[in-house]
Amino acid sequence: MTKANQNHWQDQLASLDQLLCQTEQLWREQPFKVERPQWCEYYPQLCDALLALDDSQLADLNQQPHQLLPWLAQQLPELGETLRQIEALSQIDNLEENELPAIANRFFDSVPGRKRAQIEAFTSTLGTVNQPVIEWCGGKGFLGRLMGQVWQQPVTTLEWDQQLCRAGEQLAQKHKIDQQFYEQDVLQPELPVSLTDKHAVALHACGELHRQLVRQGVAQDASRLDIAPCCYAVGMEGEYRPFNNFTQLQLQRDDLRLAVTEAVTAAPRELRQRDQDMAWKLAFNALRNDLSGVSYQTLKPVPKAWLKAGFEGYCRKLAEREGLVLPETVDWEQYRQQGVERQRAVMRLQLVRHGFRRAIECWLVLDLICWMQQQGYHVTLGAFCERNLTPRNLLISARREASVEAV
């Protein structure tokens, strides 16, 4: 790896870090938690433009998130150049795919269709695998089993769920793959296997799980790491602790959750259910505010089954759980309509935050990459599939410098 290649990622992270700090007033506040984000006061023309969007325009911007920052740049010409720079720094090229050998369809009988497409896309970008494979948080071992089949390498799958391990073992035996499973909490310091001179892979290991693989892989001198991160906030409380000390951006758990709020794979029914749940939560918040003076308080996840109880039943269940005493009479229709109107506004105002999702995700990934470079790895980054297959399509590929044939 040349000095220029190393500086490339550091420069990209430093630039993105500076620009995200400059624009945090736009993406930090959550419209769900506040009636109007503070930027509405600074940029009333943007607020008006968002609230004026019809349902079709809203759907278009939600379905094509790459258009959000350019759209915001048009609405905010004074920030246009800054937003265009953030958009450019968030562009990640697609990785080159290699054709996999023909594999009979029966090999994938137990693999859901979308998961099959993801593991094939992931595997096709790896090039030749010539070391034993460690599959991190592997579930039933779909990815590891495919890699074992393609490259005839032994595979070790680490997974904490006993039932998934047993199911994976049966599939490995059925297809005659040299694949071992260990029931393992990978956040524990001691692992049942060594990563030294191994090729470790993780497809959508969430949050602290993929960060732990980076730490363990580096500490144990793994030859190669291929990681597609996911759900960056999982396992983190409070403020994110960067791997590098030259960044200034401070991210909280809610900021990390922002990076993964896309719903491109959700069915229309799921989206309608999500919208109804949001509207009813906002209505309950309004009711609680009127009764107790609490403007906003975080709610634990609400069981989907509660939606079947109707609006009043939903709120009564929530009130009981949250310890809110309800009066004898409540104008339920008034609060329901208030929730619907708030949900309509929130869906539009939060487009501003959503415009920064990929940029924050890239910042998090680049934070890992730059640290791994400092530890002696040659690292590349690219998209291993299109976002309609999974929006979590970034793949970090790291190799020990000594294992890189050409630098």
JSON list of N, CA and C in Angstrom, two decimals, residues 284-346:
[
{"chain": "A", "resi": 284, "resn": "PHE", "atom": "N", "xyz": [-50.20, 9.49, 21.36]},
{"chain": "A", "resi": 284, "resn": "PHE", "atom": "CA", "xyz": [-50.05, 9.18, 22.79]},
{"chain": "A", "resi": 284, "resn": "PHE", "atom": "C", "xyz": [-49.14, 10.19, 23.46]},
{"chain": "A", "resi": 285, "resn": "ASN", "atom": "N", "xyz": [-48.07, 10.60, 22.79]},
{"chain": "A", "resi": 285, "resn": "ASN", "atom": "CA", "xyz": [-47.17, 11.61, 23.36]},
{"chain": "A", "resi": 285, "resn": "ASN", "atom": "C", "xyz": [-47.92, 12.91, 23.62]},
{"chain": "A", "resi": 286, "resn": "ALA", "atom": "N", "xyz": [-48.81, 13.29, 22.67]},
{"chain": "A", "resi": 286, "resn": "ALA", "atom": "CA", "xyz": [-49.60, 14.51, 22.85]},
{"chain": "A", "resi": 286, "resn": "ALA", "atom": "C", "xyz": [-50.53, 14.37, 24.05]},
{"chain": "A", "resi": 287, "resn": "LEU", "atom": "N", "xyz": [-51.15, 13.20, 24.19]},
{"chain": "A", "resi": 287, "resn": "LEU", "atom": "CA", "xyz": [-52.04, 12.95, 25.32]},
{"chain": "A", "resi": 287, "resn": "LEU", "atom": "C", "xyz": [-51.26, 13.01, 26.63]},
{"chain": "A", "resi": 288, "resn": "ARG", "atom": "N", "xyz": [-50.11, 12.37, 26.69]},
{"chain": "A", "resi": 288, "resn": "ARG", "atom": "CA", "xyz": [-49.29, 12.38, 27.90]},
{"chain": "A", "resi": 288, "resn": "ARG", "atom": "C", "xyz": [-48.83, 13.79, 28.24]},
{"chain": "A", "resi": 289, "resn": "ASN", "atom": "N", "xyz": [-48.49, 14.56, 27.22]},
{"chain": "A", "resi": 289, "resn": "ASN", "atom": "CA", "xyz": [-48.06, 15.94, 27.45]},
{"chain": "A", "resi": 289, "resn": "ASN", "atom": "C", "xyz": [-49.18, 16.76, 28.09]},
{"chain": "A", "resi": 290, "resn": "ASP", "atom": "N", "xyz": [-50.39, 16.58, 27.58]},
{"chain": "A", "resi": 290, "resn": "ASP", "atom": "CA", "xyz": [-51.52, 17.33, 28.13]},
{"chain": "A", "resi": 290, "resn": "ASP", "atom": "C", "xyz": [-51.83, 16.93, 29.57]},
{"chain": "A", "resi": 291, "resn": "LEU", "atom": "N", "xyz": [-51.61, 15.65, 29.88]},
{"chain": "A", "resi": 291, "resn": "LEU", "atom": "CA", "xyz": [-51.98, 15.16, 31.21]},
{"chain": "A", "resi": 291, "resn": "LEU", "atom": "C", "xyz": [-50.88, 15.35, 32.24]},
{"chain": "A", "resi": 292, "resn": "SER", "atom": "N", "xyz": [-49.62, 15.27, 31.81]},
{"chain": "A", "resi": 292, "resn": "SER", "atom": "CA", "xyz": [-48.52, 15.28, 32.79]},
{"chain": "A", "resi": 292, "resn": "SER", "atom": "C", "xyz": [-47.49, 16.37, 32.55]},
{"chain": "A", "resi": 293, "resn": "GLY", "atom": "N", "xyz": [-47.59, 17.06, 31.40]},
{"chain": "A", "resi": 293, "resn": "GLY", "atom": "CA", "xyz": [-46.62, 18.11, 31.11]},
{"chain": "A", "resi": 293, "resn": "GLY", "atom": "C", "xyz": [-45.31, 17.59, 30.56]},
{"chain": "A", "resi": 294, "resn": "VAL", "atom": "N", "xyz": [-45.19, 16.27, 30.29]},
{"chain": "A", "resi": 294, "resn": "VAL", "atom": "CA", "xyz": [-43.98, 15.70, 29.72]},
{"chain": "A", "resi": 294, "resn": "VAL", "atom": "C", "xyz": [-44.05, 15.85, 28.20]},
{"chain": "A", "resi": 295, "resn": "SER", "atom": "N", "xyz": [-43.17, 16.69, 27.65]},
{"chain": "A", "resi": 295, "resn": "SER", "atom": "CA", "xyz": [-43.24, 16.97, 26.21]},
{"chain": "A", "resi": 295, "resn": "SER", "atom": "C", "xyz": [-42.82, 15.78, 25.36]},
{"chain": "A", "resi": 296, "resn": "TYR", "atom": "N", "xyz": [-41.78, 15.08, 25.81]},
{"chain": "A", "resi": 296, "resn": "TYR", "atom": "CA", "xyz": [-41.37, 13.87, 25.10]},
{"chain": "A", "resi": 296, "resn": "TYR", "atom": "C", "xyz": [-40.64, 12.95, 26.04]},
{"chain": "A", "resi": 297, "resn": "GLN", "atom": "N", "xyz": [-40.94, 11.67, 25.91]},
{"chain": "A", "resi": 297, "resn": "GLN", "atom": "CA", "xyz": [-40.24, 10.65, 26.68]},
{"chain": "A", "resi": 297, "resn": "GLN", "atom": "C", "xyz": [-40.13, 9.41, 25.81]},
{"chain": "A", "resi": 298, "resn": "THR", "atom": "N", "xyz": [-38.93, 8.84, 25.74]},
{"chain": "A", "resi": 298, "resn": "THR", "atom": "CA", "xyz": [-38.70, 7.70, 24.87]},
{"chain": "A", "resi": 298, "resn": "THR", "atom": "C", "xyz": [-39.60, 6.54, 25.27]},
{"chain": "A", "resi": 299, "resn": "LEU", "atom": "N", "xyz": [-40.20, 5.91, 24.25]},
{"chain": "A", "resi": 299, "resn": "LEU", "atom": "CA", "xyz": [-41.04, 4.74, 24.47]},
{"chain": "A", "resi": 299, "resn": "LEU", "atom": "C", "xyz": [-40.27, 3.48, 24.10]},
{"chain": "A", "resi": 300, "resn": "LYS", "atom": "N", "xyz": [-40.41, 2.47, 24.92]},
{"chain": "A", "resi": 300, "resn": "LYS", "atom": "CA", "xyz": [-39.88, 1.17, 24.54]},
{"chain": "A", "resi": 300, "resn": "LYS", "atom": "C", "xyz": [-40.66, 0.65, 23.34]},
{"chain": "A", "resi": 301, "resn": "PRO", "atom": "N", "xyz": [-40.10, -0.30, 22.59]},
{"chain": "A", "resi": 301, "resn": "PRO", "atom": "CA", "xyz": [-40.83, -0.85, 21.43]},
{"chain": "A", "resi": 301, "resn": "PRO", "atom": "C", "xyz": [-42.23, -1.32, 21.82]},
{"chain": "A", "resi": 302, "resn": "VAL", "atom": "N", "xyz": [-43.17, -1.05, 20.95]},
{"chain": "A", "resi": 302, "resn": "VAL", "atom": "CA", "xyz": [-44.56, -1.41, 21.19]},
{"chain": "A", "resi": 302, "resn": "VAL", "atom": "C", "xyz": [-44.89, -2.67, 20.39]},
{"chain": "A", "resi": 303, "resn": "PRO", "atom": "N", "xyz": [-45.45, -3.70, 21.02]},
{"chain": "A", "resi": 303, "resn": "PRO", "atom": "CA", "xyz": [-45.82, -4.93, 20.28]},
{"chain": "A", "resi": 303, "resn": "PRO", "atom": "C", "xyz": [-46.75, -4.60, 19.12]},
{"chain": "A", "resi": 304, "resn": "LYS", "atom": "N", "xyz": [-46.47, -5.17, 17.95]},
{"chain": "A", "resi": 304, "resn": "LYS", "atom": "CA", "xyz": [-47.30, -4.93, 16.77]},
{"chain": "A", "resi": 304, "resn": "LYS", "atom": "C", "xyz": [-48.75, -5.35, 17.01]},
{"chain": "A", "resi": 305, "resn": "ALA", "atom": "N", "xyz": [-48.94, -6.36, 17.85]},
{"chain": "A", "resi": 305, "resn": "ALA", "atom": "CA", "xyz": [-50.30, -6.85, 18.11]},
{"chain": "A", "resi": 305, "resn": "ALA", "atom": "C", "xyz": [-51.19, -5.78, 18.72]},
{"chain": "A", "resi": 306, "resn": "TRP", "atom": "N", "xyz": [-50.60, -4.80, 19.40]},
{"chain": "A", "resi": 306, "resn": "TRP", "atom": "CA", "xyz": [-51.40, -3.74, 20.02]},
{"chain": "A", "resi": 306, "resn": "TRP", "atom": "C", "xyz": [-52.13, -2.89, 18.98]},
{"chain": "A", "resi": 307, "resn": "LEU", "atom": "N", "xyz": [-51.61, -2.84, 17.77]},
{"chain": "A", "resi": 307, "resn": "LEU", "atom": "CA", "xyz": [-52.28, -2.06, 16.72]},
{"chain": "A", "resi": 307, "resn": "LEU", "atom": "C", "xyz": [-53.66, -2.63, 16.42]},
{"chain": "A", "resi": 308, "resn": "LYS", "atom": "N", "xyz": [-53.84, -3.94, 16.67]},
{"chain": "A", "resi": 308, "resn": "LYS", "atom": "CA", "xyz": [-55.13, -4.59, 16.36]},
{"chain": "A", "resi": 308, "resn": "LYS", "atom": "C", "xyz": [-56.19, -4.20, 17.38]},
{"chain": "A", "resi": 309, "resn": "ALA", "atom": "N", "xyz": [-55.77, -3.59, 18.48]},
{"chain": "A", "resi": 309, "resn": "ALA", "atom": "CA", "xyz": [-56.73, -3.20, 19.52]},
{"chain": "A", "resi": 309, "resn": "ALA", "atom": "C", "xyz": [-57.45, -1.90, 19.18]},
{"chain": "A", "resi": 310, "resn": "GLY", "atom": "N", "xyz": [-57.10, -1.27, 18.05]},
{"chain": "A", "resi": 310, "resn": "GLY", "atom": "CA", "xyz": [-57.67, 0.02, 17.73]},
{"chain": "A", "resi": 310, "resn": "GLY", "atom": "C", "xyz": [-56.95, 1.12, 18.47]},
{"chain": "A", "resi": 311, "resn": "PHE", "atom": "N", "xyz": [-57.22, 2.37, 18.08]},
{"chain": "A", "resi": 311, "resn": "PHE", "atom": "CA", "xyz": [-56.47, 3.48, 18.65]},
{"chain": "A", "resi": 311, "resn": "PHE", "atom": "C", "xyz": [-56.65, 3.60, 20.16]},
{"chain": "A", "resi": 312, "resn": "GLU", "atom": "N", "xyz": [-57.88, 3.56, 20.62]},
{"chain": "A", "resi": 312, "resn": "GLU", "atom": "CA", "xyz": [-58.12, 3.70, 22.06]},
{"chain": "A", "resi": 312, "resn": "GLU", "atom": "C", "xyz": [-57.47, 2.56, 22.83]},
{"chain": "A", "resi": 313, "resn": "GLY", "atom": "N", "xyz": [-57.65, 1.34, 22.34]},
{"chain": "A", "resi": 313, "resn": "GLY", "atom": "CA", "xyz": [-57.05, 0.20, 23.01]},
{"chain": "A", "resi": 313, "resn": "GLY", "atom": "C", "xyz": [-55.53, 0.28, 23.04]},
{"chain": "A", "resi": 314, "resn": "TYR", "atom": "N", "xyz": [-54.94, 0.73, 21.93]},
{"chain": "A", "resi": 314, "resn": "TYR", "atom": "CA", "xyz": [-53.49, 0.92, 21.84]},
{"chain": "A", "resi": 314, "resn": "TYR", "atom": "C", "xyz": [-53.02, 1.90, 22.90]},
{"chain": "A", "resi": 315, "resn": "CYS", "atom": "N", "xyz": [-53.69, 3.03, 23.01]},
{"chain": "A", "resi": 315, "resn": "CYS", "atom": "CA", "xyz": [-53.29, 4.06, 23.99]},
{"chain": "A", "resi": 315, "resn": "CYS", "atom": "C", "xyz": [-53.51, 3.59, 25.41]},
{"chain": "A", "resi": 316, "resn": "ARG", "atom": "N", "xyz": [-54.57, 2.86, 25.66]},
{"chain": "A", "resi": 316, "resn": "ARG", "atom": "CA", "xyz": [-54.81, 2.36, 27.01]},
{"chain": "A", "resi": 316, "resn": "ARG", "atom": "C", "xyz": [-53.73, 1.36, 27.44]},
{"chain": "A", "resi": 317, "resn": "LYS", "atom": "N", "xyz": [-53.33, 0.50, 26.52]},
{"chain": "A", "resi": 317, "resn": "LYS", "atom": "CA", "xyz": [-52.25, -0.44, 26.83]},
{"chain": "A", "resi": 317, "resn": "LYS", "atom": "C", "xyz": [-50.95, 0.30, 27.11]},
{"chain": "A", "resi": 318, "resn": "LEU", "atom": "N", "xyz": [-50.67, 1.32, 26.29]},
{"chain": "A", "resi": 318, "resn": "LEU", "atom": "CA", "xyz": [-49.46, 2.11, 26.50]},
{"chain": "A", "resi": 318, "resn": "LEU", "atom": "C", "xyz": [-49.51, 2.86, 27.83]},
{"chain": "A", "resi": 319, "resn": "ALA", "atom": "N", "xyz": [-50.68, 3.44, 28.13]},
{"chain": "A", "resi": 319, "resn": "ALA", "atom": "CA", "xyz": [-50.82, 4.19, 29.38]},
{"chain": "A", "resi": 319, "resn": "ALA", "atom": "C", "xyz": [-50.58, 3.29, 30.58]},
{"chain": "A", "resi": 320, "resn": "GLU", "atom": "N", "xyz": [-51.11, 2.08, 30.53]},
{"chain": "A", "resi": 320, "resn": "GLU", "atom": "CA", "xyz": [-50.91, 1.14, 31.63]},
{"chain": "A", "resi": 320, "resn": "GLU", "atom": "C", "xyz": [-49.43, 0.80, 31.78]},
{"chain": "A", "resi": 321, "resn": "ARG", "atom": "N", "xyz": [-48.77, 0.54, 30.64]},
{"chain": "A", "resi": 321, "resn": "ARG", "atom": "CA", "xyz": [-47.35, 0.18, 30.69]},
{"chain": "A", "resi": 321, "resn": "ARG", "atom": "C", "xyz": [-46.49, 1.34, 31.17]},
{"chain": "A", "resi": 322, "resn": "GLU", "atom": "N", "xyz": [-46.84, 2.57, 30.76]},
{"chain": "A", "resi": 322, "resn": "GLU", "atom": "CA", "xyz": [-46.03, 3.75, 31.09]},
{"chain": "A", "resi": 322, "resn": "GLU", "atom": "C", "xyz": [-46.42, 4.39, 32.41]},
{"chain": "A", "resi": 323, "resn": "GLY", "atom": "N", "xyz": [-47.43, 3.85, 33.08]},
{"chain": "A", "resi": 323, "resn": "GLY", "atom": "CA", "xyz": [-47.84, 4.41, 34.37]},
{"chain": "A", "resi": 323, "resn": "GLY", "atom": "C", "xyz": [-48.58, 5.73, 34.25]},
{"chain": "A", "resi": 324, "resn": "LEU", "atom": "N", "xyz": [-49.27, 5.94, 33.14]},
{"chain": "A", "resi": 324, "resn": "LEU", "atom": "CA", "xyz": [-50.02, 7.18, 32.94]},
{"chain": "A", "resi": 324, "resn": "LEU", "atom": "C", "xyz": [-51.48, 6.95, 33.32]},
{"chain": "A", "resi": 325, "resn": "VAL", "atom": "N", "xyz": [-51.99, 7.72, 34.27]},
{"chain": "A", "resi": 325, "resn": "VAL", "atom": "CA", "xyz": [-53.38, 7.60, 34.71]},
{"chain": "A", "resi": 325, "resn": "VAL", "atom": "C", "xyz": [-54.27, 8.40, 33.76]},
{"chain": "A", "resi": 326, "resn": "LEU", "atom": "N", "xyz": [-55.22, 7.73, 33.15]},
{"chain": "A", "resi": 326, "resn": "LEU", "atom": "CA", "xyz": [-56.12, 8.38, 32.19]},
{"chain": "A", "resi": 326, "resn": "LEU", "atom": "C", "xyz": [-57.36, 8.90, 32.89]},
{"chain": "A", "resi": 327, "resn": "PRO", "atom": "N", "xyz": [-57.88, 10.04, 32.44]},
{"chain": "A", "resi": 327, "resn": "PRO", "atom": "CA", "xyz": [-59.14, 10.55, 33.00]},
{"chain": "A", "resi": 327, "resn": "PRO", "atom": "C", "xyz": [-60.32, 9.69, 32.54]},
{"chain": "A", "resi": 328, "resn": "GLU", "atom": "N", "xyz": [-61.48, 9.91, 33.11]},
{"chain": "A", "resi": 328, "resn": "GLU", "atom": "CA", "xyz": [-62.65, 9.11, 32.75]},
{"chain": "A", "resi": 328, "resn": "GLU", "atom": "C", "xyz": [-63.04, 9.31, 31.30]},
{"chain": "A", "resi": 329, "resn": "THR", "atom": "N", "xyz": [-62.89, 10.51, 30.81]},
{"chain": "A", "resi": 329, "resn": "THR", "atom": "CA", "xyz": [-63.25, 10.78, 29.41]},
{"chain": "A", "resi": 329, "resn": "THR", "atom": "C", "xyz": [-62.05, 11.35, 28.67]},
{"chain": "A", "resi": 330, "resn": "VAL", "atom": "N", "xyz": [-61.85, 10.85, 27.46]},
{"chain": "A", "resi": 330, "resn": "VAL", "atom": "CA", "xyz": [-60.78, 11.32, 26.58]},
{"chain": "A", "resi": 330, "resn": "VAL", "atom": "C", "xyz": [-61.37, 11.49, 25.19]},
{"chain": "A", "resi": 331, "resn": "ASP", "atom": "N", "xyz": [-61.09, 12.59, 24.55]},
{"chain": "A", "resi": 331, "resn": "ASP", "atom": "CA", "xyz": [-61.53, 12.79, 23.16]},
{"chain": "A", "resi": 331, "resn": "ASP", "atom": "C", "xyz": [-60.56, 12.03, 22.25]},
{"chain": "A", "resi": 332, "resn": "TRP", "atom": "N", "xyz": [-60.81, 10.73, 22.11]},
{"chain": "A", "resi": 332, "resn": "TRP", "atom": "CA", "xyz": [-59.87, 9.87, 21.39]},
{"chain": "A", "resi": 332, "resn": "TRP", "atom": "C", "xyz": [-59.71, 10.29, 19.94]},
{"chain": "A", "resi": 333, "resn": "GLU", "atom": "N", "xyz": [-60.79, 10.70, 19.30]},
{"chain": "A", "resi": 333, "resn": "GLU", "atom": "CA", "xyz": [-60.70, 11.08, 17.88]},
{"chain": "A", "resi": 333, "resn": "GLU", "atom": "C", "xyz": [-59.85, 12.32, 17.70]},
{"chain": "A", "resi": 334, "resn": "GLN", "atom": "N", "xyz": [-59.94, 13.27, 18.64]},
{"chain": "A", "resi": 334, "resn": "GLN", "atom": "CA", "xyz": [-59.11, 14.47, 18.55]},
{"chain": "A", "resi": 334, "resn": "GLN", "atom": "C", "xyz": [-57.63, 14.10, 18.60]},
{"chain": "A", "resi": 335, "resn": "TYR", "atom": "N", "xyz": [-57.26, 13.23, 19.54]},
{"chain": "A", "resi": 335, "resn": "TYR", "atom": "CA", "xyz": [-55.85, 12.85, 19.65]},
{"chain": "A", "resi": 335, "resn": "TYR", "atom": "C", "xyz": [-55.40, 11.99, 18.48]},
{"chain": "A", "resi": 336, "resn": "ARG", "atom": "N", "xyz": [-56.29, 11.12, 18.00]},
{"chain": "A", "resi": 336, "resn": "ARG", "atom": "CA", "xyz": [-55.92, 10.32, 16.84]},
{"chain": "A", "resi": 336, "resn": "ARG", "atom": "C", "xyz": [-55.62, 11.21, 15.64]},
{"chain": "A", "resi": 337, "resn": "GLN", "atom": "N", "xyz": [-56.46, 12.21, 15.39]},
{"chain": "A", "resi": 337, "resn": "GLN", "atom": "CA", "xyz": [-56.24, 13.12, 14.28]},
{"chain": "A", "resi": 337, "resn": "GLN", "atom": "C", "xyz": [-54.99, 13.95, 14.48]},
{"chain": "A", "resi": 338, "resn": "GLN", "atom": "N", "xyz": [-54.75, 14.34, 15.72]},
{"chain": "A", "resi": 338, "resn": "GLN", "atom": "CA", "xyz": [-53.53, 15.10, 16.03]},
{"chain": "A", "resi": 338, "resn": "GLN", "atom": "C", "xyz": [-52.29, 14.26, 15.71]},
{"chain": "A", "resi": 339, "resn": "GLY", "atom": "N", "xyz": [-52.35, 12.97, 16.04]},
{"chain": "A", "resi": 339, "resn": "GLY", "atom": "CA", "xyz": [-51.23, 12.08, 15.72]},
{"chain": "A", "resi": 339, "resn": "GLY", "atom": "C", "xyz": [-51.02, 11.92, 14.24]},
{"chain": "A", "resi": 340, "resn": "VAL", "atom": "N", "xyz": [-52.11, 11.81, 13.48]},
{"chain": "A", "resi": 340, "resn": "VAL", "atom": "CA", "xyz": [-52.02, 11.68, 12.03]},
{"chain": "A", "resi": 340, "resn": "VAL", "atom": "C", "xyz": [-51.36, 12.92, 11.42]},
{"chain": "A", "resi": 341, "resn": "GLU", "atom": "N", "xyz": [-51.77, 14.10, 11.88]},
{"chain": "A", "resi": 341, "resn": "GLU", "atom": "CA", "xyz": [-51.20, 15.35, 11.35]},
{"chain": "A", "resi": 341, "resn": "GLU", "atom": "C", "xyz": [-49.72, 15.47, 11.73]},
{"chain": "A", "resi": 342, "resn": "ARG", "atom": "N", "xyz": [-49.38, 15.09, 12.96]},
{"chain": "A", "resi": 342, "resn": "ARG", "atom": "CA", "xyz": [-47.97, 15.14, 13.36]},
{"chain": "A", "resi": 342, "resn": "ARG", "atom": "C", "xyz": [-47.14, 14.15, 12.55]},
{"chain": "A", "resi": 343, "resn": "GLN", "atom": "N", "xyz": [-47.69, 12.97, 12.31]},
{"chain": "A", "resi": 343, "resn": "GLN", "atom": "CA", "xyz": [-46.96, 11.97, 11.54]},
{"chain": "A", "resi": 343, "resn": "GLN", "atom": "C", "xyz": [-46.71, 12.47, 10.13]},
{"chain": "A", "resi": 344, "resn": "ARG", "atom": "N", "xyz": [-47.68, 13.15, 9.55]},
{"chain": "A", "resi": 344, "resn": "ARG", "atom": "CA", "xyz": [-47.51, 13.69, 8.20]},
{"chain": "A", "resi": 344, "resn": "ARG", "atom": "C", "xyz": [-46.36, 14.71, 8.18]},
{"chain": "A", "resi": 345, "resn": "ALA", "atom": "N", "xyz": [-46.31, 15.57, 9.19]},
{"chain": "A", "resi": 345, "resn": "ALA", "atom": "CA", "xyz": [-45.24, 16.56, 9.25]},
{"chain": "A", "resi": 345, "resn": "ALA", "atom": "C", "xyz": [-43.89, 15.91, 9.52]},
{"chain": "A", "resi": 346, "resn": "VAL", "atom": "N", "xyz": [-43.86, 14.95, 10.44]},
{"chain": "A", "resi": 346, "resn": "VAL", "atom": "CA", "xyz": [-42.60, 14.29, 10.79]},
{"chain": "A", "resi": 346, "resn": "VAL", "atom": "C", "xyz": [-42.01, 13.59, 9.57]}
]
